[in-house]
């Protein structure tokens, strides 16, 4: 009953407001046909705390609702019930309440003027507040049709018109059909309005005619647009055309990376033209000088030609040649759609730099095949270069030559004169020229200056050999033409002999002699001569080769232990004669049990001192040292020494601080006094330690040398066979008599208790006794040289095969095979240094020195040649 009453009131209200209604009573809403219309309805006109109860929409001429929004009995999800009249809006309408500040509206899709235009009323019922009504007038706009473009003959046009040339005139009409209200028809060039004078052609057609006079370049590719619009809700409808034009290029320009150009380099040249439609075609060309019309041209290779709008770009690589100097390079641009009258051109004059081209020639009167020492030679150098060369130089065998005041070299401009040439001036000559672009050099011209043979080696050469050992002696000659005949001579203080031809072989410039000295009389000097077409060598110095005897080196002497620590021993020896060959010093370190601990080698060729250090030895150990020298011919006799390494406890005892003071319990003055006292004590104690260490070191430097006396006769027999020429040697009788004297002297030394701290090769007169308190007479104590291991039983010399003994104050090595004893008497003194007992040897076995042969031509020795 209540709903019926509300509907009745609404119908009465509508009847009252229908007659004479004006736009002022309605909220005007416009929509484009086919679009969307939003009909507003306010839901905010209610009291605070109230809510919407029901929303109904009516169309003016209808008496029943066409749409409802009912929240009285919501759905299960709490949403209101929505209903739309199928014959009016149906599913095209949706109500958006938007409760709150946003407005509510009814959205209707696919609006049509025929069915949807008119007046609408929105009724809003609240739960407490009075009912509200909102009136809306919907106006539907019908858009016009798409504009049609027609030419002067009324034919439809679209897309591109033309092509036209500058100054042409055209007329285009724009026609629009339909549209409520009637549309506005306008012309635009791009975005600029150029004509809005439209007119009604008929009841349903609007037209606008456009005339374009005097075409300009800027019209190219411009868009001429015709628009039609009758509302502000949708975009205007439009049709457009583009104008095509052709016109020639405005200009052309050549650009180069750099100038001037250099021969041998590659450049990129660019040419650009602009202002042509369609884009111009570019062509490269030459403008030749009359004198160079048929000469080679630089290489032009196209890289690319690109077109962009009315711009054409062309790039080429250019490799200039020297003939391009002064030529002109052109670039022409033309429109392919127009005649050649439209061509434009640019050109550049080429400035080409290139390095010198050099040619070398000799004087016409010179015969290069017949040049001898003393002739004159003339050279001429021709140079072609741009820019001109700033320097011209001359090369002899790739080395620059310079004029010498008063010499035989004369330089003038680009000429070279050699006066009275000599053999050193033979070889290759070249001319070299330089400018800013680089250098140029001529081909080589070789001067072959003929001269007599000379020795290629400027110094005498020495060959070492043993008796019956063959030596190949090579004689090389420097001459032009090469030497073809050789002669060999042998010479010493006794004879001079021409060697037979079958003893040597010869090739051009080279001879090889096979020489074998059979006896010591065949050691001496070999001389080599040669001949060629120019002359012989007998007028000059021959090639000289000395043949000297060689053998194993002498035994090292003056071997001493110069330093020792807990793990290191340093031994120093003076080398004897090397046997004519490079020699090495060897040191072998053995323990008292005969185990090899180290094997070291030192190098030395002359009569100098060699020092060898041995590291990582066990501390507190007694050591046996074996030293000898060697070369390619063998090794010397052995030298034996004793040595030892220090204990770690000894070092700790030296470094231990004997004073332990508690300074914090002593007053200040007492501390100062104690500090001074301790300093003095430490200095005194340090001096004491240094003195003790020096005494101990002097003991350790003593070498112990042992050799079996039984081998002396054998040594005398070996040395009697020495056949070295021109050497004075001891006879066997002299050696034996000397040995007997040495044994007698040995007994005297033993009975006298002489202490020899150092045993080495003595000076003239022997060594002076070193122990204080004994006689100051010279003690004639010489070293015994042991035999080479290759000639005797190795058990006598090798600690691995010997037995060391210590009995009754005597120490030595025994041979397990022959029971020969090699020993040294050792006496133990009563002196003690730093708590360590020092062992001092009282005597050593002494024999007379055995004569040693002295080879020829070694260091300070004399040669018999």
Coordinates of C-alpha atoms in Angstrom, one line a residue, residues 104 254 282 461 492 510 545 599 662 667 775 799 805 808:
X104 CA 26.4 8.4 -8.2
X254 CA 83.7 17.8 -50.5
X282 CA 76.8 11.9 -56.5
X461 CA 146.3 -18.6 -31.3
X492 CA 160.9 -23.7 -32.7
X510 CA 140.6 -21.9 -45.7
X545 CA 149.6 -20.8 -34.0
X599 CA 131.4 -32.0 -2.1
X662 CA 117.5 -6.6 40.2
X667 CA 118.5 3.3 44.5
X775 CA 164.8 -21.0 17.5
X799 CA 138.8 -41.9 3.1
X805 CA 143.5 -44.6 13.9
X808 CA 149.5 -43.1 21.7

